[in-house]
Amino acid sequence: MYGHVKLITFLLEFKKLLSREHTGEHVLMGCLQRIKGGLKVRKVDFSEGSGSVIVEADSLSFEELAEAQAMANRVVSEGRRVKEHFFNSLEEAQKAFPSLRAHEERIRGRVRIVEVDGFDYSACTGKHVENTSECGMILVTHVSKSGGEYRIDFEVGDKALETAVRLSTLCLSISSILGSPIRNLEKTVLNMKAENEDIRKRLSTVTEEIVRKIPLEGVFGGVELYASIMKGVDLKTVMRSVGELVEKKISVYVIGLEWLEVCSIIVGSGVEKVDASKLVKEVSSVLNGKGGGDKRVAMSSFPRDTYIKAFEETRRRVRSLLGGGEAG
């Protein structure tokens, strides 16, 4: 008997949670609709203490989301009643409430309208609280865009408050790490991003020049072999540069890259005799590496203790394939 009581209590509490989230979604979307006008809700999902909404909009800025959250929490604190109305058709409901939100293509016959007292009107069959004050707090936690649609994740009640405190603490921590007041965090991060992009461009330019100056190790069967170990260069630029070089001349490149605890071997091949992907996979299987690519350019990563052996083994196998030595 006690177990049944616990189950019933749990179900009632869970139902109440979903009611809060559902009502919170109505309030938040009502606020966004007032700010954005043509916004359309396409899909809504709920879980314990949180939910997500997919909306169609021409644009949606963080400033607009902040304005919507502030408005939504004012509506919550005002303690507005949540009412329901019934109409024989959607047309009747739209005449009564011109700002009504509804999935028109899904509605047939009698329709139920949920009203957040004098603020929002939505066609809905879900459960809701009786007063907006029961929502406690509404917080947007994540926004992503796909095409012309935005996914907005949000939390309601105690969960929203806990997340707000956690995010506030995170901002304080980041502020301390960067030595920048919270009010300047966005500007500081944007400046750091711009500086990082500039450094990456400079590194890419230097890396490209280093790759083009790799010394020729020898010519085997009419194929030029270039081999070198590099430190502190940009991996993506090396891959791109090697790909361009083997397209222009009959050559093979074997390049070792050292970076922290993981090191990489890149093979670029402009000849049929050397399949770059097959080669790095063979060496990886012998020396505990991992990677892949295509016949033209491939890469494999190795632990530092096998890296030099992997480089030498790769170079030796290339020479053998080109007729300049024997592979073991």
mmCIF file of C-alpha atoms in Angstrom:
data_model
loop_
_atom_site.group_PDB
_atom_site.id
_atom_site.type_symbol
_atom_site.label_atom_id
_atom_site.label_comp_id
_atom_site.label_asym_id
_atom_site.label_seq_id
_atom_site.Cartn_x
_atom_site.Cartn_y
_atom_site.Cartn_z
ATOM 1 C CA MET A 1 0.000 0.000 0.000
ATOM 2 C CA TYR A 2 2.833 2.375 0.929
ATOM 3 C CA GLY A 3 4.486 1.689 -2.424
ATOM 4 C CA HIS A 4 1.296 2.669 -4.259
ATOM 5 C CA VAL A 5 1.101 5.917 -2.298
ATOM 6 C CA LYS A 6 4.729 6.733 -3.192
ATOM 7 C CA LEU A 7 4.042 6.019 -6.862
ATOM 8 C CA ILE A 8 0.934 8.190 -6.886
ATOM 9 C CA THR A 9 2.826 11.001 -5.125
ATOM 10 C CA PHE A 10 5.648 10.758 -7.656
ATOM 11 C CA LEU A 11 3.244 10.853 -10.600
ATOM 12 C CA LEU A 12 1.450 13.886 -9.176
ATOM 13 C CA GLU A 13 4.735 15.719 -8.646
ATOM 14 C CA PHE A 14 5.925 14.777 -12.137
ATOM 15 C CA LYS A 15 2.639 15.995 -13.600
ATOM 16 C CA LYS A 16 3.070 19.271 -11.721
ATOM 17 C CA LEU A 17 6.597 19.662 -13.098
ATOM 18 C CA LEU A 18 5.405 19.175 -16.674
ATOM 19 C CA SER A 19 2.580 21.643 -16.025
ATOM 20 C CA ARG A 20 5.130 24.261 -14.958
ATOM 21 C CA GLU A 21 7.314 23.628 -18.008
ATOM 22 C CA HIS A 22 4.339 23.749 -20.346
ATOM 23 C CA THR A 23 3.118 27.012 -18.855
ATOM 24 C CA GLY A 24 6.663 28.395 -18.895
ATOM 25 C CA GLU A 25 6.887 27.607 -22.608
ATOM 26 C CA HIS A 26 3.638 29.503 -23.234
ATOM 27 C CA VAL A 27 4.930 32.531 -21.357
ATOM 28 C CA LEU A 28 8.365 32.506 -23.026
ATOM 29 C CA MET A 29 6.965 32.035 -26.535
ATOM 30 C CA GLY A 30 4.342 34.719 -25.888
ATOM 31 C CA CYS A 31 7.171 37.102 -25.010
ATOM 32 C CA LEU A 32 9.215 36.189 -28.086
ATOM 33 C CA GLN A 33 6.155 36.603 -30.280
ATOM 34 C CA ARG A 34 5.647 40.124 -28.946
ATOM 35 C CA ILE A 35 9.278 40.939 -29.682
ATOM 36 C CA LYS A 36 9.657 39.126 -33.027
ATOM 37 C CA GLY A 37 6.141 39.331 -34.448
ATOM 38 C CA GLY A 38 6.233 36.666 -37.176
ATOM 39 C CA LEU A 39 7.815 33.964 -35.041
ATOM 40 C CA LYS A 40 6.200 30.510 -35.414
ATOM 41 C CA VAL A 41 6.486 27.594 -32.991
ATOM 42 C CA ARG A 42 7.114 24.325 -34.866
ATOM 43 C CA LYS A 43 7.842 21.758 -32.137
ATOM 44 C CA VAL A 44 7.885 21.528 -28.343
ATOM 45 C CA ASP A 45 9.516 18.856 -26.120
ATOM 46 C CA PHE A 46 9.573 18.567 -22.330
ATOM 47 C CA SER A 47 11.503 16.668 -19.680
ATOM 48 C CA GLU A 48 11.773 17.017 -15.912
ATOM 49 C CA GLY A 49 12.477 20.691 -15.171
ATOM 50 C CA SER A 50 13.393 21.606 -18.737
ATOM 51 C CA GLY A 51 12.119 21.818 -22.276
ATOM 52 C CA SER A 52 13.015 22.777 -25.822
ATOM 53 C CA VAL A 53 11.163 24.686 -28.511
ATOM 54 C CA ILE A 54 11.880 24.833 -32.232
ATOM 55 C CA VAL A 55 10.753 28.123 -33.744
ATOM 56 C CA GLU A 56 10.811 29.547 -37.242
ATOM 57 C CA ALA A 57 12.133 33.104 -37.414
ATOM 58 C CA ASP A 58 14.028 35.313 -39.859
ATOM 59 C CA SER A 59 16.551 36.101 -37.100
ATOM 60 C CA LEU A 60 16.953 35.820 -33.348
ATOM 61 C CA SER A 61 19.617 37.699 -31.393
ATOM 62 C CA PHE A 62 20.878 37.172 -27.862
ATOM 63 C CA GLU A 63 19.642 40.662 -27.021
ATOM 64 C CA GLU A 64 16.124 39.667 -28.101
ATOM 65 C CA LEU A 65 16.340 36.472 -26.047
ATOM 66 C CA ALA A 66 17.475 38.455 -23.022
ATOM 67 C CA GLU A 67 14.548 40.832 -23.454
ATOM 68 C CA ALA A 68 12.152 37.886 -23.770
ATOM 69 C CA GLN A 69 13.509 36.234 -20.607
ATOM 70 C CA ALA A 70 13.199 39.441 -18.610
ATOM 71 C CA MET A 71 9.626 39.900 -19.823
ATOM 72 C CA ALA A 72 8.775 36.242 -19.138
ATOM 73 C CA ASN A 73 10.006 36.431 -15.550
ATOM 74 C CA ARG A 74 8.022 39.626 -14.987
ATOM 75 C CA VAL A 75 4.910 37.763 -16.136
ATOM 76 C CA VAL A 76 5.783 34.924 -13.744
ATOM 77 C CA SER A 77 6.268 37.296 -10.803
ATOM 78 C CA GLU A 78 2.970 39.052 -11.560
ATOM 79 C CA GLY A 79 1.135 35.844 -10.719
ATOM 80 C CA ARG A 80 -1.230 35.879 -13.703
ATOM 81 C CA ARG A 81 -4.025 33.338 -13.775
ATOM 82 C CA VAL A 82 -3.927 30.594 -16.397
ATOM 83 C CA LYS A 83 -7.356 29.988 -17.919
ATOM 84 C CA GLU A 84 -8.865 27.750 -20.562
ATOM 85 C CA HIS A 85 -11.498 28.445 -23.210
ATOM 86 C CA PHE A 86 -13.274 26.139 -25.624
ATOM 87 C CA PHE A 87 -14.491 26.935 -29.142
ATOM 88 C CA ASN A 88 -16.235 24.889 -31.795
ATOM 89 C CA SER A 89 -13.597 25.750 -34.391
ATOM 90 C CA LEU A 90 -10.206 27.384 -34.780
ATOM 91 C CA GLU A 91 -11.830 30.203 -36.742
ATOM 92 C CA GLU A 92 -14.035 31.087 -33.769
ATOM 93 C CA ALA A 93 -11.018 31.066 -31.464
ATOM 94 C CA GLN A 94 -9.022 33.322 -33.796
ATOM 95 C CA LYS A 95 -11.877 35.838 -33.905
ATOM 96 C CA ALA A 96 -11.969 35.921 -30.110
ATOM 97 C CA PHE A 97 -8.168 36.065 -29.741
ATOM 98 C CA PRO A 98 -6.485 37.639 -32.822
ATOM 99 C CA SER A 99 -2.957 37.019 -31.445
ATOM 100 C CA LEU A 100 -3.658 33.295 -30.966
ATOM 101 C CA ARG A 101 -0.753 30.871 -31.567
ATOM 102 C CA ALA A 102 -1.786 27.562 -33.103
ATOM 103 C CA HIS A 103 -0.552 24.717 -35.299
ATOM 104 C CA GLU A 104 -3.391 25.334 -37.754
ATOM 105 C CA GLU A 105 -2.632 22.283 -39.866
ATOM 106 C CA ARG A 106 -3.110 19.992 -36.836
ATOM 107 C CA ILE A 107 -6.400 21.363 -35.525
ATOM 108 C CA ARG A 108 -9.801 20.009 -36.517
ATOM 109 C CA GLY A 109 -13.158 20.671 -34.846
ATOM 110 C CA ARG A 110 -13.447 21.724 -31.207
ATOM 111 C CA VAL A 111 -10.395 23.570 -29.895
ATOM 112 C CA ARG A 112 -9.082 24.388 -26.417
ATOM 113 C CA ILE A 113 -7.353 27.728 -25.854
ATOM 114 C CA VAL A 114 -5.031 28.299 -22.896
ATOM 115 C CA GLU A 115 -4.818 31.924 -21.790
ATOM 116 C CA VAL A 116 -2.166 33.472 -19.619
ATOM 117 C CA ASP A 117 -4.379 36.203 -18.228
ATOM 118 C CA GLY A 118 -4.442 39.054 -20.727
ATOM 119 C CA PHE A 119 -0.979 38.206 -22.056
ATOM 120 C CA ASP A 120 -0.823 35.057 -24.177
ATOM 121 C CA TYR A 121 -3.288 32.829 -26.036
ATOM 122 C CA SER A 122 -2.351 29.426 -27.435
ATOM 123 C CA ALA A 123 -4.242 26.402 -28.766
ATOM 124 C CA CYS A 124 -3.084 23.558 -26.544
ATOM 125 C CA THR A 125 -4.212 20.227 -25.070
ATOM 126 C CA GLY A 126 -1.504 19.991 -22.375
ATOM 127 C CA LYS A 127 -1.580 20.408 -18.605
ATOM 128 C CA HIS A 128 -0.837 23.798 -17.043
ATOM 129 C CA VAL A 129 -0.487 25.407 -13.634
ATOM 130 C CA GLU A 130 -3.248 27.674 -12.356
ATOM 131 C CA ASN A 131 -1.012 30.697 -11.812
ATOM 132 C CA THR A 132 2.227 31.810 -13.492
ATOM 133 C CA SER A 133 3.869 32.318 -10.084
ATOM 134 C CA GLU A 134 4.052 28.505 -9.801
ATOM 135 C CA CYS A 135 6.670 28.494 -12.599
ATOM 136 C CA GLY A 136 9.151 30.147 -10.225
ATOM 137 C CA MET A 137 11.700 31.149 -12.866
ATOM 138 C CA ILE A 138 12.288 30.765 -16.607
ATOM 139 C CA LEU A 139 15.825 30.548 -18.000
ATOM 140 C CA VAL A 140 17.065 30.019 -21.580
ATOM 141 C CA THR A 141 20.061 27.669 -21.425
ATOM 142 C CA HIS A 142 21.018 27.061 -25.060
ATOM 143 C CA VAL A 143 20.223 28.300 -28.580
ATOM 144 C CA SER A 144 21.196 26.701 -31.902
ATOM 145 C CA LYS A 145 20.239 27.404 -35.507
ATOM 146 C CA SER A 146 19.540 25.098 -38.449
ATOM 147 C CA GLY A 147 18.363 26.732 -41.651
ATOM 148 C CA GLY A 148 15.553 29.120 -40.803
ATOM 149 C CA GLU A 149 14.764 27.405 -37.501
ATOM 150 C CA TYR A 150 16.075 28.001 -33.993
ATOM 151 C CA ARG A 151 16.111 25.489 -31.162
ATOM 152 C CA ILE A 152 15.684 27.132 -27.768
ATOM 153 C CA ASP A 153 16.383 25.066 -24.639
ATOM 154 C CA PHE A 154 15.010 26.386 -21.372
ATOM 155 C CA GLU A 155 14.531 25.439 -17.735
ATOM 156 C CA VAL A 156 11.789 26.278 -15.247
ATOM 157 C CA GLY A 157 11.541 26.546 -11.456
ATOM 158 C CA ASP A 158 14.224 25.201 -9.108
ATOM 159 C CA LYS A 159 16.224 23.706 -11.966
ATOM 160 C CA ALA A 160 16.368 27.102 -13.677
ATOM 161 C CA LEU A 161 17.538 28.757 -10.453
ATOM 162 C CA GLU A 162 20.256 26.145 -9.889
ATOM 163 C CA THR A 163 21.493 26.576 -13.465
ATOM 164 C CA ALA A 164 21.468 30.374 -13.141
ATOM 165 C CA VAL A 165 23.634 30.151 -10.018
ATOM 166 C CA ARG A 166 26.009 27.716 -11.724
ATOM 167 C CA LEU A 167 26.330 29.953 -14.805
ATOM 168 C CA SER A 168 26.892 32.998 -12.622
ATOM 169 C CA THR A 169 29.669 31.185 -10.766
ATOM 170 C CA LEU A 170 31.191 30.124 -14.092
ATOM 171 C CA CYS A 171 31.186 33.740 -15.312
ATOM 172 C CA LEU A 172 32.887 34.855 -12.095
ATOM 173 C CA SER A 173 35.530 32.153 -12.523
ATOM 174 C CA ILE A 174 36.182 33.076 -16.171
ATOM 175 C CA SER A 175 36.312 36.746 -15.196
ATOM 176 C CA SER A 176 39.002 35.942 -12.638
ATOM 177 C CA ILE A 177 41.009 33.770 -15.053
ATOM 178 C CA LEU A 178 40.972 36.435 -17.772
ATOM 179 C CA GLY A 179 41.472 39.323 -15.361
ATOM 180 C CA SER A 180 38.487 41.093 -16.881
ATOM 181 C CA PRO A 181 35.334 42.435 -15.162
ATOM 182 C CA ILE A 182 32.159 40.498 -16.014
ATOM 183 C CA ARG A 183 30.746 43.534 -17.803
ATOM 184 C CA ASN A 184 33.710 43.361 -20.217
ATOM 185 C CA LEU A 185 33.802 39.574 -20.723
ATOM 186 C CA GLU A 186 32.201 39.588 -24.164
ATOM 187 C CA LYS A 187 34.567 42.285 -25.443
ATOM 188 C CA THR A 188 37.555 40.491 -23.929
ATOM 189 C CA VAL A 189 36.618 37.151 -25.527
ATOM 190 C CA LEU A 190 36.006 38.786 -28.918
ATOM 191 C CA ASN A 191 39.437 40.446 -28.740
ATOM 192 C CA MET A 192 41.039 37.122 -27.815
ATOM 193 C CA LYS A 193 39.261 35.411 -30.702
ATOM 194 C CA ALA A 194 40.498 38.057 -33.146
ATOM 195 C CA GLU A 195 44.058 37.766 -31.806
ATOM 196 C CA ASN A 196 43.911 33.968 -32.048
ATOM 197 C CA GLU A 197 42.696 34.127 -35.647
ATOM 198 C CA ASP A 198 45.535 36.530 -36.503
ATOM 199 C CA ILE A 199 48.107 34.218 -34.860
ATOM 200 C CA ARG A 200 46.711 31.209 -36.727
ATOM 201 C CA LYS A 201 46.976 33.077 -40.044
ATOM 202 C CA ARG A 202 50.583 34.019 -39.290
ATOM 203 C CA LEU A 203 51.392 30.438 -38.224
ATOM 204 C CA SER A 204 49.754 29.095 -41.378
ATOM 205 C CA THR A 205 51.867 31.384 -43.555
ATOM 206 C CA VAL A 206 55.087 30.362 -41.790
ATOM 207 C CA THR A 207 54.109 26.660 -41.911
ATOM 208 C CA GLU A 208 53.438 26.797 -45.632
ATOM 209 C CA GLU A 209 56.877 28.305 -46.212
ATOM 210 C CA ILE A 210 58.564 25.624 -44.054
ATOM 211 C CA VAL A 211 56.816 22.795 -45.936
ATOM 212 C CA ARG A 212 57.892 24.204 -49.294
ATOM 213 C CA LYS A 213 61.511 24.307 -48.098
ATOM 214 C CA ILE A 214 61.698 20.663 -46.929
ATOM 215 C CA PRO A 215 64.973 19.329 -48.316
ATOM 216 C CA LEU A 216 65.013 16.725 -51.050
ATOM 217 C CA GLU A 217 66.179 13.394 -49.634
ATOM 218 C CA GLY A 218 66.657 11.758 -53.000
ATOM 219 C CA VAL A 219 65.157 10.704 -56.308
ATOM 220 C CA PHE A 220 64.052 7.079 -56.566
ATOM 221 C CA GLY A 221 62.738 5.709 -59.837
ATOM 222 C CA GLY A 222 62.124 9.257 -61.052
ATOM 223 C CA VAL A 223 60.145 10.166 -57.908
ATOM 224 C CA GLU A 224 61.350 12.911 -55.556
ATOM 225 C CA LEU A 225 61.248 11.967 -51.859
ATOM 226 C CA TYR A 226 61.028 14.716 -49.232
ATOM 227 C CA ALA A 227 61.250 13.881 -45.518
ATOM 228 C CA SER A 228 61.428 16.039 -42.414
ATOM 229 C CA ILE A 229 60.445 16.286 -38.749
ATOM 230 C CA MET A 230 58.786 19.547 -37.702
ATOM 231 C CA LYS A 231 57.804 21.195 -34.426
ATOM 232 C CA GLY A 232 55.378 24.014 -33.677
ATOM 233 C CA VAL A 233 53.695 24.123 -37.073
ATOM 234 C CA ASP A 234 50.014 24.095 -38.057
ATOM 235 C CA LEU A 235 48.715 20.608 -38.861
ATOM 236 C CA LYS A 236 45.933 21.682 -41.251
ATOM 237 C CA THR A 237 48.328 23.850 -43.243
ATOM 238 C CA VAL A 238 50.819 20.988 -43.532
ATOM 239 C CA MET A 239 48.087 18.672 -44.842
ATOM 240 C CA ARG A 240 46.863 21.267 -47.343
ATOM 241 C CA SER A 241 50.365 22.240 -48.511
ATOM 242 C CA VAL A 242 51.468 18.633 -48.992
ATOM 243 C CA GLY A 243 48.307 17.934 -50.985
ATOM 244 C CA GLU A 244 49.055 20.871 -53.280
ATOM 245 C CA LEU A 245 52.702 19.908 -53.737
ATOM 246 C CA VAL A 246 52.086 16.276 -54.731
ATOM 247 C CA GLU A 247 49.533 17.489 -57.266
ATOM 248 C CA LYS A 248 52.162 19.658 -58.967
ATOM 249 C CA LYS A 249 55.142 17.305 -59.124
ATOM 250 C CA ILE A 250 56.008 13.609 -59.080
ATOM 251 C CA SER A 251 56.866 13.332 -55.410
ATOM 252 C CA VAL A 252 56.262 11.728 -52.028
ATOM 253 C CA TYR A 253 56.397 13.561 -48.674
ATOM 254 C CA VAL A 254 56.980 11.975 -45.262
ATOM 255 C CA ILE A 255 56.578 14.525 -42.480
ATOM 256 C CA GLY A 256 56.735 14.051 -38.727
ATOM 257 C CA LEU A 257 54.932 16.535 -36.481
ATOM 258 C CA GLU A 258 55.625 16.795 -32.754
ATOM 259 C CA TRP A 259 52.866 18.217 -30.539
ATOM 260 C CA LEU A 260 52.640 17.715 -26.757
ATOM 261 C CA GLU A 261 52.264 14.006 -25.931
ATOM 262 C CA VAL A 262 50.891 12.931 -29.308
ATOM 263 C CA CYS A 263 52.942 13.031 -32.503
ATOM 264 C CA SER A 264 51.823 12.530 -36.079
ATOM 265 C CA ILE A 265 53.183 11.214 -39.352
ATOM 266 C CA ILE A 266 51.836 12.680 -42.594
ATOM 267 C CA VAL A 267 52.346 11.009 -45.947
ATOM 268 C CA GLY A 268 51.649 12.779 -49.213
ATOM 269 C CA SER A 269 51.913 10.828 -52.442
ATOM 270 C CA GLY A 270 51.694 11.900 -56.060
ATOM 271 C CA VAL A 271 52.475 8.458 -57.483
ATOM 272 C CA GLU A 272 50.584 5.192 -57.825
ATOM 273 C CA LYS A 273 53.396 3.168 -56.211
ATOM 274 C CA VAL A 274 52.719 4.737 -52.804
ATOM 275 C CA ASP A 275 49.194 4.577 -51.391
ATOM 276 C CA ALA A 276 49.371 7.059 -48.487
ATOM 277 C CA SER A 277 46.353 5.636 -46.630
ATOM 278 C CA LYS A 278 47.500 2.025 -46.903
ATOM 279 C CA LEU A 279 51.019 2.969 -45.825
ATOM 280 C CA VAL A 280 50.071 4.828 -42.622
ATOM 281 C CA LYS A 281 47.675 2.052 -41.652
ATOM 282 C CA GLU A 282 50.387 -0.579 -42.069
ATOM 283 C CA VAL A 283 52.872 1.379 -39.958
ATOM 284 C CA SER A 284 50.167 2.132 -37.375
ATOM 285 C CA SER A 285 49.366 -1.556 -36.961
ATOM 286 C CA VAL A 286 53.008 -2.271 -36.147
ATOM 287 C CA LEU A 287 53.785 0.726 -33.889
ATOM 288 C CA ASN A 288 50.553 1.407 -31.997
ATOM 289 C CA GLY A 289 49.349 4.287 -34.130
ATOM 290 C CA LYS A 290 45.929 5.372 -35.269
ATOM 291 C CA GLY A 291 44.751 7.284 -38.317
ATOM 292 C CA GLY A 292 43.840 7.219 -41.978
ATOM 293 C CA GLY A 293 43.120 9.337 -45.037
ATOM 294 C CA ASP A 294 43.082 8.736 -48.752
ATOM 295 C CA LYS A 295 45.566 7.470 -51.355
ATOM 296 C CA ARG A 296 46.995 10.967 -51.837
ATOM 297 C CA VAL A 297 47.299 12.367 -48.290
ATOM 298 C CA ALA A 298 46.988 10.448 -45.003
ATOM 299 C CA MET A 299 47.966 10.907 -41.375
ATOM 300 C CA SER A 300 48.465 8.715 -38.331
ATOM 301 C CA SER A 301 49.121 9.668 -34.693
ATOM 302 C CA PHE A 302 51.593 7.853 -32.455
ATOM 303 C CA PRO A 303 52.588 7.943 -28.784
ATOM 304 C CA ARG A 304 55.829 9.819 -28.200
ATOM 305 C CA ASP A 305 57.761 6.636 -27.395
ATOM 306 C CA THR A 306 57.080 5.100 -30.851
ATOM 307 C CA TYR A 307 56.965 8.295 -32.896
ATOM 308 C CA ILE A 308 60.571 8.375 -34.180
ATOM 309 C CA LYS A 309 60.436 4.662 -35.016
ATOM 310 C CA ALA A 310 57.186 5.288 -36.917
ATOM 311 C CA PHE A 311 58.764 8.126 -38.887
ATOM 312 C CA GLU A 312 61.815 6.054 -39.824
ATOM 313 C CA GLU A 313 59.697 3.011 -40.671
ATOM 314 C CA THR A 314 57.411 5.086 -42.896
ATOM 315 C CA ARG A 315 60.343 6.639 -44.720
ATOM 316 C CA ARG A 316 62.011 3.232 -45.174
ATOM 317 C CA ARG A 317 58.839 1.708 -46.618
ATOM 318 C CA VAL A 318 58.451 4.608 -49.053
ATOM 319 C CA ARG A 319 62.018 4.141 -50.298
ATOM 320 C CA SER A 320 61.322 0.440 -50.744
ATOM 321 C CA LEU A 321 58.130 1.075 -52.697
ATOM 322 C CA LEU A 322 59.996 3.502 -54.928
ATOM 323 C CA GLY A 323 62.847 0.999 -55.486
ATOM 324 C CA GLY A 324 65.375 2.720 -53.255
ATOM 325 C CA GLY A 325 65.663 0.169 -50.448
ATOM 326 C CA GLU A 326 64.183 -2.910 -48.810
ATOM 327 C CA ALA A 327 61.204 -3.001 -46.448
ATOM 328 C CA GLY A 328 61.282 -5.287 -43.438
#
